[in-house]
Each structure stands twice: as structure tokens, then as C-alpha cells.
PDB file of C-alpha atoms in Angstrom:
ATOM      1  CA  MET A  20      35.087  -8.353 -13.716  1.00 42.00           C
ATOM      2  CA  LYS A  21      31.334  -7.943 -14.272  1.00 46.00           C
ATOM      3  CA  LYS A  22      30.084  -4.461 -15.103  1.00 50.00           C
ATOM      4  CA  TYR A  23      26.904  -3.532 -13.194  1.00 58.00           C
ATOM      5  CA  LYS A  24      24.435  -0.800 -14.147  1.00 75.00           C
ATOM      6  CA  MET A  25      24.259   0.252 -10.524  1.00 84.00           C
ATOM      7  CA  GLU A  26      27.113   1.748  -8.561  1.00 89.00           C
ATOM      8  CA  PRO A  27      28.131  -0.437  -5.573  1.00 90.00           C
ATOM      9  CA  THR A  28      26.923   2.177  -3.062  1.00 93.00           C
ATOM     10  CA  GLU A  29      23.535   2.350  -4.734  1.00 92.00           C
ATOM     11  CA  LEU A  30      23.278  -1.454  -4.827  1.00 94.00           C
ATOM     12  CA  LYS A  31      24.193  -1.595  -1.145  1.00 95.00           C
ATOM     13  CA  ASN A  32      21.467   0.927  -0.327  1.00 95.00           C
ATOM     14  CA  GLU A  33      18.855  -0.960  -2.371  1.00 95.00           C
ATOM     15  CA  LEU A  34      19.741  -4.223  -0.650  1.00 96.00           C
ATOM     16  CA  PHE A  35      19.688  -2.513   2.734  1.00 96.00           C
ATOM     17  CA  MET A  36      16.156  -1.264   2.051  1.00 96.00           C
ATOM     18  CA  LEU A  37      15.135  -4.783   1.086  1.00 97.00           C
ATOM     19  CA  VAL A  38      16.543  -6.105   4.374  1.00 97.00           C
ATOM     20  CA  SER A  39      14.592  -3.339   6.156  1.00 97.00           C
ATOM     21  CA  TYR A  40      11.421  -4.435   4.380  1.00 97.00           C
ATOM     22  CA  VAL A  41      11.911  -8.086   5.347  1.00 97.00           C
ATOM     23  CA  ILE A  42      12.607  -7.314   9.012  1.00 97.00           C
ATOM     24  CA  THR A  43       9.707  -4.848   9.264  1.00 96.00           C
ATOM     25  CA  SER A  44       7.429  -7.420   7.613  1.00 96.00           C
ATOM     26  CA  ALA A  45       8.474 -10.048  10.146  1.00 96.00           C
ATOM     27  CA  ARG A  46       7.453  -7.777  12.998  1.00 96.00           C
ATOM     28  CA  GLY A  47       4.210  -6.760  11.304  1.00 95.00           C
ATOM     29  CA  LEU A  48       3.110 -10.361  10.786  1.00 95.00           C
ATOM     30  CA  TYR A  49       2.508 -10.784  14.522  1.00 95.00           C
ATOM     31  CA  ASP A  50      -0.450  -8.400  14.148  1.00 94.00           C
ATOM     32  CA  GLU A  51      -1.624  -9.285  10.647  1.00 94.00           C
ATOM     33  CA  PRO A  52      -3.673 -12.109   9.100  1.00 92.00           C
ATOM     34  CA  ASP A  53      -1.696 -15.314   8.569  1.00 87.00           C
ATOM     35  CA  ASN A  54      -1.898 -15.174   4.768  1.00 88.00           C
ATOM     36  CA  TYR A  55      -0.130 -11.790   4.682  1.00 91.00           C
ATOM     37  CA  GLY A  56       3.087 -13.777   5.078  1.00 93.00           C
ATOM     38  CA  ILE A  57       2.584 -15.147   1.568  1.00 92.00           C
ATOM     39  CA  PHE A  58       2.222 -11.636   0.139  1.00 89.00           C
ATOM     40  CA  ARG A  59       5.308 -10.416   1.963  1.00 93.00           C
ATOM     41  CA  LEU A  60       7.432 -13.300   0.691  1.00 94.00           C
ATOM     42  CA  ILE A  61       6.298 -12.795  -2.883  1.00 92.00           C
ATOM     43  CA  ASP A  62       6.824  -9.057  -2.642  1.00 92.00           C
ATOM     44  CA  SER A  63      10.321  -9.653  -1.236  1.00 95.00           C
ATOM     45  CA  ALA A  64      11.096 -11.849  -4.242  1.00 95.00           C
ATOM     46  CA  GLY A  65       9.721  -9.173  -6.581  1.00 92.00           C
ATOM     47  CA  ARG A  66      11.797  -6.448  -4.949  1.00 94.00           C
ATOM     48  CA  LEU A  67      14.961  -8.534  -5.099  1.00 95.00           C
ATOM     49  CA  LEU A  68      14.367  -9.340  -8.765  1.00 94.00           C
ATOM     50  CA  ALA A  69      13.879  -5.619  -9.468  1.00 92.00           C
ATOM     51  CA  ILE A  70      17.213  -4.874  -7.784  1.00 94.00           C
ATOM     52  CA  MET A  71      18.866  -7.582  -9.859  1.00 94.00           C
ATOM     53  CA  GLU A  72      17.466  -6.020 -13.031  1.00 92.00           C
ATOM     54  CA  SER A  73      18.627  -2.544 -12.056  1.00 91.00           C
ATOM     55  CA  ALA A  74      22.066  -3.881 -11.215  1.00 93.00           C
ATOM     56  CA  GLY A  75      22.451  -5.556 -14.602  1.00 92.00           C
ATOM     57  CA  MET A  76      22.180  -9.057 -13.126  1.00 91.00           C
ATOM     58  CA  SER A  77      19.011 -10.030 -14.944  1.00 89.00           C
ATOM     59  CA  ASP A  78      18.338 -12.361 -17.847  1.00 93.00           C
ATOM     60  CA  ASP A  79      15.235 -13.368 -19.806  1.00 93.00           C
ATOM     61  CA  PHE A  80      14.127 -15.886 -17.207  1.00 94.00           C
ATOM     62  CA  ILE A  81      14.544 -13.499 -14.282  1.00 93.00           C
ATOM     63  CA  ALA A  82      12.696 -10.795 -16.192  1.00 92.00           C
ATOM     64  CA  SER A  83       9.816 -13.182 -16.930  1.00 93.00           C
ATOM     65  CA  LEU A  84       9.663 -14.206 -13.273  1.00 92.00           C
ATOM     66  CA  ARG A  85       9.367 -10.580 -12.238  1.00 91.00           C
ATOM     67  CA  GLU A  86       6.601 -10.038 -14.808  1.00 88.00           C
ATOM     68  CA  GLN A  87       4.676 -12.971 -13.337  1.00 88.00           C
ATOM     69  CA  ILE A  88       4.998 -11.541  -9.841  1.00 88.00           C
ATOM     70  CA  ASP A  89       3.824  -8.135 -11.069  1.00 83.00           C
ATOM     71  CA  GLU A  90       0.899  -9.802 -12.834  1.00 79.00           C
ATOM     72  CA  GLU A  91      -0.156 -11.468  -9.609  1.00 77.00           C
ATOM     73  CA  ARG A  92       0.062  -8.203  -7.706  1.00 73.00           C
ATOM     74  CA  GLU A  93      -2.196  -6.443 -10.208  1.00 68.00           C
ATOM     75  CA  SER A  94      -4.862  -9.142 -10.240  1.00 69.00           C
ATOM     76  CA  SER A  95      -7.397 -10.044  -7.582  1.00 66.00           C
ATOM     77  CA  MET A  96      -6.704 -13.737  -7.196  1.00 72.00           C
ATOM     78  CA  ASP A  97      -8.532 -15.866  -4.690  1.00 78.00           C
ATOM     79  CA  ASP A  98      -6.535 -18.379  -2.629  1.00 83.00           C
ATOM     80  CA  ASP A  99      -7.006 -21.272  -5.054  1.00 88.00           C
ATOM     81  CA  ALA A 100      -5.976 -19.182  -8.066  1.00 86.00           C
ATOM     82  CA  GLN A 101      -2.951 -17.887  -6.196  1.00 86.00           C
ATOM     83  CA  LYS A 102      -1.890 -21.415  -5.218  1.00 89.00           C
ATOM     84  CA  ARG A 103      -2.123 -22.505  -8.852  1.00 90.00           C
ATOM     85  CA  HIS A 104      -0.173 -19.439  -9.938  1.00 87.00           C
ATOM     86  CA  LEU A 105       2.571 -20.142  -7.412  1.00 89.00           C
ATOM     87  CA  ASP A 106       2.641 -23.834  -8.336  1.00 91.00           C
ATOM     88  CA  ALA A 107       3.191 -22.839 -11.967  1.00 88.00           C
ATOM     89  CA  MET A 108       6.002 -20.483 -10.958  1.00 89.00           C
ATOM     90  CA  VAL A 109       7.732 -23.124  -8.834  1.00 90.00           C
ATOM     91  CA  LEU A 110       7.591 -25.642 -11.685  1.00 91.00           C
ATOM     92  CA  LYS A 111       9.028 -23.071 -14.039  1.00 90.00           C
ATOM     93  CA  ILE A 112      11.830 -22.350 -11.554  1.00 91.00           C
ATOM     94  CA  ALA A 113      12.519 -26.070 -11.062  1.00 90.00           C
ATOM     95  CA  ARG A 114      12.972 -26.521 -14.825  1.00 91.00           C
ATOM     96  CA  GLU A 115      15.285 -23.502 -14.952  1.00 91.00           C
ATOM     97  CA  LEU A 116      17.326 -24.739 -11.982  1.00 88.00           C
ATOM     98  CA  GLN A 117      18.288 -27.782 -14.008  1.00 87.00           C
ATOM     99  CA  LYS A 118      20.067 -25.499 -16.459  1.00 87.00           C
ATOM    100  CA  ARG A 119      21.933 -23.352 -13.929  1.00 84.00           C
TER     101      ARG A 119
ATOM    102  CA  MET B  18     -17.166  12.768 -12.304  1.00 84.00           C
ATOM    103  CA  GLU B  19     -20.516  12.448 -10.540  1.00 94.00           C
ATOM    104  CA  THR B  20     -20.165  11.557  -6.838  1.00 95.00           C
ATOM    105  CA  LEU B  21     -22.077   8.270  -6.983  1.00 96.00           C
ATOM    106  CA  GLU B  22     -20.158   7.238 -10.101  1.00 95.00           C
ATOM    107  CA  ALA B  23     -16.866   7.949  -8.306  1.00 96.00           C
ATOM    108  CA  ILE B  24     -17.996   5.851  -5.327  1.00 96.00           C
ATOM    109  CA  ARG B  25     -19.066   3.010  -7.595  1.00 95.00           C
ATOM    110  CA  THR B  26     -15.994   2.982  -9.859  1.00 95.00           C
ATOM    111  CA  ARG B  27     -13.230   3.592  -7.308  1.00 96.00           C
ATOM    112  CA  ARG B  28     -10.803   0.692  -6.934  1.00 95.00           C
ATOM    113  CA  SER B  29      -7.810   0.040  -4.668  1.00 94.00           C
ATOM    114  CA  VAL B  30      -4.934   0.541  -7.100  1.00 93.00           C
ATOM    115  CA  ARG B  31      -1.544  -0.989  -6.346  1.00 91.00           C
ATOM    116  CA  SER B  32       0.269  -0.608  -9.661  1.00 89.00           C
ATOM    117  CA  TYR B  33       1.378   2.777 -10.956  1.00 94.00           C
ATOM    118  CA  THR B  34       3.233   4.490 -13.773  1.00 95.00           C
ATOM    119  CA  SER B  35       6.286   6.591 -12.920  1.00 94.00           C
ATOM    120  CA  GLU B  36       4.389   9.825 -13.630  1.00 96.00           C
ATOM    121  CA  PRO B  37       4.732  12.199 -10.641  1.00 97.00           C
ATOM    122  CA  ILE B  38       1.689  13.706  -8.954  1.00 97.00           C
ATOM    123  CA  ASP B  39       0.915  17.255  -9.940  1.00 96.00           C
ATOM    124  CA  ASP B  40       1.318  19.670  -6.977  1.00 97.00           C
ATOM    125  CA  ALA B  41      -2.043  21.286  -7.711  1.00 98.00           C
ATOM    126  CA  ASP B  42      -3.742  17.864  -7.672  1.00 98.00           C
ATOM    127  CA  LEU B  43      -2.086  16.959  -4.369  1.00 98.00           C
ATOM    128  CA  GLN B  44      -3.330  20.237  -2.886  1.00 98.00           C
ATOM    129  CA  LYS B  45      -6.890  19.426  -4.025  1.00 98.00           C
ATOM    130  CA  ILE B  46      -6.641  15.960  -2.488  1.00 98.00           C
ATOM    131  CA  ILE B  47      -5.493  17.322   0.882  1.00 98.00           C
ATOM    132  CA  GLU B  48      -8.245  19.937   0.786  1.00 98.00           C
ATOM    133  CA  ALA B  49     -10.736  17.129   0.191  1.00 98.00           C
ATOM    134  CA  ALA B  50      -9.328  15.284   3.216  1.00 98.00           C
ATOM    135  CA  ALA B  51      -9.681  18.393   5.380  1.00 98.00           C
ATOM    136  CA  SER B  52     -13.295  18.796   4.195  1.00 98.00           C
ATOM    137  CA  ALA B  53     -14.317  15.513   5.825  1.00 98.00           C
ATOM    138  CA  PRO B  54     -16.649  15.563   8.816  1.00 96.00           C
ATOM    139  CA  SER B  55     -15.154  15.158  12.304  1.00 94.00           C
ATOM    140  CA  GLY B  56     -16.773  14.644  15.702  1.00 89.00           C
ATOM    141  CA  GLY B  57     -17.475  18.031  17.262  1.00 87.00           C
ATOM    142  CA  ASN B  58     -15.613  19.522  14.294  1.00 90.00           C
ATOM    143  CA  SER B  59     -12.476  18.618  16.243  1.00 90.00           C
ATOM    144  CA  GLN B  60     -10.397  18.144  13.051  1.00 94.00           C
ATOM    145  CA  SER B  61      -7.763  16.300  15.083  1.00 93.00           C
ATOM    146  CA  TRP B  62      -5.997  15.186  11.945  1.00 96.00           C
ATOM    147  CA  LEU B  63      -2.626  16.015  10.445  1.00 97.00           C
ATOM    148  CA  PHE B  64      -1.512  15.012   6.949  1.00 98.00           C
ATOM    149  CA  ILE B  65       2.059  14.399   5.795  1.00 98.00           C
ATOM    150  CA  SER B  66       2.757  13.965   2.078  1.00 98.00           C
ATOM    151  CA  VAL B  67       5.850  12.150   0.788  1.00 98.00           C
ATOM    152  CA  CYS B  68       6.485  12.467  -2.952  1.00 98.00           C
ATOM    153  CA  GLU B  69      10.273  12.539  -3.330  1.00 97.00           C
ATOM    154  CA  PRO B  70      11.181   9.213  -5.042  1.00 95.00           C
ATOM    155  CA  LYS B  71      14.087   8.345  -2.709  1.00 93.00           C
ATOM    156  CA  GLN B  72      11.925   9.074   0.345  1.00 95.00           C
ATOM    157  CA  ILE B  73       9.193   6.867  -1.092  1.00 96.00           C
ATOM    158  CA  ALA B  74      11.748   4.074  -1.574  1.00 93.00           C
ATOM    159  CA  ARG B  75      12.789   4.413   2.084  1.00 93.00           C
ATOM    160  CA  MET B  76       9.175   4.432   3.277  1.00 95.00           C
ATOM    161  CA  ARG B  77       8.563   1.202   1.330  1.00 94.00           C
ATOM    162  CA  ALA B  78      11.312  -0.393   3.408  1.00 92.00           C
ATOM    163  CA  ILE B  79       9.412   0.128   6.689  1.00 93.00           C
ATOM    164  CA  CYS B  80       5.851  -0.009   5.378  1.00 94.00           C
ATOM    165  CA  PRO B  81       5.385  -3.578   4.115  1.00 93.00           C
ATOM    166  CA  GLY B  82       1.823  -2.848   3.054  1.00 93.00           C
ATOM    167  CA  ILE B  83       3.035  -0.585   0.234  1.00 94.00           C
ATOM    168  CA  ILE B  84       2.926  -2.881  -2.765  1.00 86.00           C
ATOM    169  CA  GLY B  85       4.264  -1.437  -6.008  1.00 87.00           C
ATOM    170  CA  ILE B  86       5.995   1.941  -6.326  1.00 93.00           C
ATOM    171  CA  PRO B  87       3.559   4.831  -5.810  1.00 97.00           C
ATOM    172  CA  SER B  88       4.245   8.427  -6.793  1.00 98.00           C
ATOM    173  CA  GLY B  89       3.012   9.769  -3.484  1.00 98.00           C
ATOM    174  CA  ILE B  90       2.200   8.713   0.046  1.00 98.00           C
ATOM    175  CA  ILE B  91      -0.101  10.564   2.437  1.00 98.00           C
ATOM    176  CA  VAL B  92       0.302   9.747   6.125  1.00 98.00           C
ATOM    177  CA  LEU B  93      -2.916  10.376   8.047  1.00 98.00           C
ATOM    178  CA  CYS B  94      -2.183  11.184  11.695  1.00 97.00           C
ATOM    179  CA  LEU B  95      -4.159  11.982  14.825  1.00 95.00           C
ATOM    180  CA  ASP B  96      -2.900  14.919  16.833  1.00 93.00           C
ATOM    181  CA  PHE B  97      -3.084  14.197  20.571  1.00 90.00           C
ATOM    182  CA  ARG B  98      -0.967  17.155  21.600  1.00 90.00           C
ATOM    183  CA  GLY B  99      -2.548  19.010  24.487  1.00 78.00           C
ATOM    184  CA  GLN B 100      -5.100  16.226  24.977  1.00 73.00           C
ATOM    185  CA  LYS B 101      -5.283  13.169  27.181  1.00 65.00           C
ATOM    186  CA  LYS B 102      -5.140  10.254  24.751  1.00 61.00           C
ATOM    187  CA  GLU B 103      -6.916   7.863  27.142  1.00 61.00           C
ATOM    188  CA  VAL B 104     -10.087   9.936  27.244  1.00 57.00           C
ATOM    189  CA  LEU B 105     -10.406  10.447  23.484  1.00 66.00           C
ATOM    190  CA  PRO B 106     -13.222   8.433  22.031  1.00 77.00           C
ATOM    191  CA  ILE B 107     -12.885   6.064  19.090  1.00 90.00           C
ATOM    192  CA  ILE B 108     -14.802   8.573  16.986  1.00 90.00           C
ATOM    193  CA  LYS B 109     -11.518  10.345  16.203  1.00 91.00           C
ATOM    194  CA  TYR B 110     -10.255   7.217  14.449  1.00 94.00           C
ATOM    195  CA  LEU B 111     -13.507   7.136  12.484  1.00 95.00           C
ATOM    196  CA  ASP B 112     -12.815  10.750  11.456  1.00 95.00           C
ATOM    197  CA  ILE B 113      -9.584   9.475   9.871  1.00 97.00           C
ATOM    198  CA  GLY B 114     -11.743   7.022   7.951  1.00 97.00           C
ATOM    199  CA  ALA B 115     -13.874   9.849   6.606  1.00 98.00           C
ATOM    200  CA  ALA B 116     -10.764  11.764   5.545  1.00 98.00           C
ATOM    201  CA  MET B 117      -9.431   8.586   3.957  1.00 98.00           C
ATOM    202  CA  GLN B 118     -12.494   8.145   1.779  1.00 98.00           C
ATOM    203  CA  ASN B 119     -12.401  11.798   0.696  1.00 98.00           C
ATOM    204  CA  ILE B 120      -8.758  11.351  -0.335  1.00 98.00           C
ATOM    205  CA  LEU B 121      -9.492   8.186  -2.317  1.00 98.00           C
ATOM    206  CA  LEU B 122     -12.505   9.683  -4.102  1.00 98.00           C
ATOM    207  CA  ALA B 123     -10.740  12.977  -4.850  1.00 98.00           C
ATOM    208  CA  ALA B 124      -7.764  11.076  -6.256  1.00 98.00           C
ATOM    209  CA  HIS B 125     -10.082   8.928  -8.379  1.00 98.00           C
ATOM    210  CA  ASP B 126     -11.830  12.027  -9.688  1.00 97.00           C
ATOM    211  CA  LEU B 127      -8.443  13.476 -10.678  1.00 97.00           C
ATOM    212  CA  GLY B 128      -7.471  10.347 -12.618  1.00 97.00           C
ATOM    213  CA  LEU B 129      -5.220   8.941  -9.918  1.00 98.00           C
ATOM    214  CA  GLY B 130      -5.384   5.579  -8.200  1.00 96.00           C
ATOM    215  CA  GLY B 131      -5.022   5.108  -4.486  1.00 97.00           C
ATOM    216  CA  CYS B 132      -4.965   2.466  -1.826  1.00 96.00           C
ATOM    217  CA  ALA B 133      -5.270   2.667   1.948  1.00 97.00           C
ATOM    218  CA  ILE B 134      -2.446   0.933   3.809  1.00 97.00           C
ATOM    219  CA  GLY B 135      -2.623  -0.254   7.401  1.00 95.00           C
ATOM    220  CA  SER B 136       0.487  -2.445   7.404  1.00 94.00           C
ATOM    221  CA  PHE B 137       3.335  -0.213   8.479  1.00 95.00           C
ATOM    222  CA  HIS B 138       5.591   0.066  11.489  1.00 93.00           C
ATOM    223  CA  VAL B 139       4.124   2.970  13.477  1.00 95.00           C
ATOM    224  CA  GLU B 140       7.207   3.823  15.528  1.00 94.00           C
ATOM    225  CA  GLY B 141       9.453   3.304  12.505  1.00 94.00           C
ATOM    226  CA  VAL B 142       7.419   5.797  10.476  1.00 95.00           C
ATOM    227  CA  LYS B 143       7.377   8.252  13.382  1.00 96.00           C
ATOM    228  CA  GLU B 144      11.154   8.017  13.675  1.00 93.00           C
ATOM    229  CA  PHE B 145      11.725   8.323   9.941  1.00 94.00           C
ATOM    230  CA  LEU B 146       9.387  11.288   9.395  1.00 96.00           C
ATOM    231  CA  LYS B 147      10.323  12.950  12.711  1.00 95.00           C
ATOM    232  CA  ILE B 148       6.702  12.866  13.912  1.00 96.00           C
ATOM    233  CA  PRO B 149       6.298  14.181  17.485  1.00 96.00           C
ATOM    234  CA  GLU B 150       5.496  11.894  20.412  1.00 93.00           C
ATOM    235  CA  GLN B 151       1.857  12.972  20.753  1.00 92.00           C
ATOM    236  CA  VAL B 152       1.059  12.602  17.054  1.00 95.00           C
ATOM    237  CA  GLU B 153       0.024   9.123  15.914  1.00 95.00           C
ATOM    238  CA  PRO B 154       0.205   7.944  12.308  1.00 97.00           C
ATOM    239  CA  VAL B 155      -2.999   5.942  11.812  1.00 97.00           C
ATOM    240  CA  LEU B 156      -3.129   5.140   8.115  1.00 98.00           C
ATOM    241  CA  LEU B 157      -1.189   5.599   4.888  1.00 98.00           C
ATOM    242  CA  ILE B 158      -2.657   6.238   1.470  1.00 98.00           C
ATOM    243  CA  VAL B 159      -0.506   5.572  -1.580  1.00 98.00           C
ATOM    244  CA  LEU B 160      -1.290   7.413  -4.810  1.00 98.00           C
ATOM    245  CA  GLY B 161      -0.210   7.363  -8.427  1.00 97.00           C
ATOM    246  CA  LYS B 162      -1.316   7.235 -12.049  1.00 97.00           C
ATOM    247  CA  PRO B 163      -2.745   3.723 -12.424  1.00 95.00           C
ATOM    248  CA  ARG B 164      -0.798   1.312 -14.649  1.00 92.00           C
ATOM    249  CA  SER B 165      -3.806  -0.984 -14.574  1.00 87.00           C
ATOM    250  CA  ILE B 166      -7.210  -0.908 -12.940  1.00 88.00           C
ATOM    251  CA  PRO B 167      -8.161  -4.015 -10.956  1.00 87.00           C
ATOM    252  CA  SER B 168     -11.543  -5.560 -11.565  1.00 87.00           C
ATOM    253  CA  ALA B 169     -14.310  -4.969  -9.057  1.00 89.00           C
ATOM    254  CA  PRO B 170     -13.924  -7.134  -5.953  1.00 89.00           C
ATOM    255  CA  ARG B 171     -16.733  -9.454  -4.907  1.00 89.00           C
ATOM    256  CA  LYS B 172     -19.116  -7.580  -2.645  1.00 93.00           C
ATOM    257  CA  LYS B 173     -21.721  -8.983  -0.282  1.00 96.00           C
ATOM    258  CA  LEU B 174     -25.290  -8.764  -1.492  1.00 96.00           C
ATOM    259  CA  LEU B 175     -27.317  -5.954   0.031  1.00 94.00           C
ATOM    260  CA  GLN B 176     -29.773  -8.394   1.561  1.00 92.00           C
ATOM    261  CA  GLU B 177     -26.895  -9.818   3.631  1.00 93.00           C
ATOM    262  CA  ILE B 178     -25.900  -6.499   5.124  1.00 95.00           C
ATOM    263  CA  TYR B 179     -28.875  -4.149   4.999  1.00 94.00           C
ATOM    264  CA  PHE B 180     -31.796  -4.262   7.442  1.00 94.00           C
ATOM    265  CA  GLN B 181     -34.679  -1.830   7.538  1.00 93.00           C
ATOM    266  CA  GLU B 182     -36.217  -0.593  10.816  1.00 92.00           C
ATOM    267  CA  SER B 183     -34.898  -3.587  12.775  1.00 90.00           C
ATOM    268  CA  PHE B 184     -32.281  -6.308  12.591  1.00 90.00           C
ATOM    269  CA  GLU B 185     -35.016  -8.899  12.935  1.00 84.00           C
ATOM    270  CA  LYS B 186     -37.910  -9.236  10.521  1.00 69.00           C
ATOM    271  CA  ILE B 187     -40.999  -7.869  12.295  1.00 56.00           C
TER     272      ILE B 187
END
């Protein structure tokens, strides 16, 4: 049986808050600019990766993915730069998927 | 920090260290907010601070605009108790804007980063923070010790936005 860093109750609560974030984001997007959807999806991925790390489910690749998401959040990318950044991430994921 | 330097160097910060906000600093920031001008000196604002880490985590779940994990959240509200909301002019929302800028500049002066957040579920926040019916949360400001400072955003040139004496050239 795998040993997690996080107690099951704590993991459940973290995942519940992520679900709350996703549902609240869905509602908010009716009133927000269209491109906010991109930010919400990326932030959801970042939050889920953070939960995985806290729960002891991470590995080097997952950690690097989270770092890339954090890097994007901290920079002021224009649309073209963000598209290129996401393209690079998807390619990286595609290569990793072949190994999993 | 000189006022004009604070205005010029302030940035919207969305990435923070885990360092908590000093109570004395938070007090100074709220005092700065309350020092803002308001139409007719109405001061129709109320401020709610949330600094307990688990409460912040819960707020992040219903406030999608909160990117990163701040050390504090200030909820800026308008107090409509005892007043007819329909007859209140828009100026009261502009007063919140003035308070917002005072908060952001005071935080910057104290070495903190902040960011104004408009993307949150109003009724969800009211329910969660037990805010009364006649009090409306208008804006959130997240605060924390910056982990990194973003570069200056592109700003319009003054000649695009500034007109003297008249909109049209005389």
C-alpha cells in the first residue's frame, strides 16, 4: 500500500477545495473575458499538481510541470508568448506520456 | 518611500513567500484604506481581513481570481444598511477604488505585494464570511511578501490618454 504524506481526510479536503474552485470558476466565466478560461484551467492544473506533491504523489516530471506553471503565473506573457509556452508544455507532456 | 516613487514602482504581485503579515503592518494598511476620500465623507466601506492559512485556502476555492497563495486577503465591502441601495450613486463604488489604491500603496511601502481581485463569487463569499444581507463585497485585495516582482506592464503613452483644456485640438 502506498504511503502518502497527507492524511486521507486532509487529501479529501484539498480535493474538495479544488472542485469548489473549478465549479466557482465555471460560474464566474459567464461574466468574465473569454481568455480567463485559459487562466482558470492552468491554475486548476497547478493546484492539482500542488496537491499531488503534498500527498507524496509527485515525481521529477510532475515537479517540473508545476514549476513551469508557476513561472507562467509570475511572468507577464502576452497571448503569443503564452501560446508558445503552452505548446512547449504539451509537447513535453506528450513525450512523457509515451513512458507512462 | 516617496509617494510618487511608490505610485511608479507598485506592481500587481501574484506570487508570495509563506511569511505571514505582521499585525502592526495590517493595521497600518487598514488605516490607510480608511484615510481614502469618500463622497460626502460617507465612508460607506467595511473591511474584512482574512489571514488564517486554512481560511485563505477556503477563500481560494470560491475566489478564482486569487492566483498563488497570499498571506492575507482584505475584502472591501459597501455598507448599504439603513440606506436604499437603488438611490445610491456610483460614486460609492469609486470610493472603494480610492480605498483600494491606498491599500496597495501602503502595502508596497511596507515591503508587501498586493493585487486587486474582482473575480470571486459574491454570494459565496457573503455566505462563507457571514456577511449581512445589506453589505456587499465589492473587491478583494490579496497581500503577501513578494516571491518575485513582475516587470512593469505596457502602459499607453500619455499622448493617447491625456488632453488639455479640450478633447479636441483647438
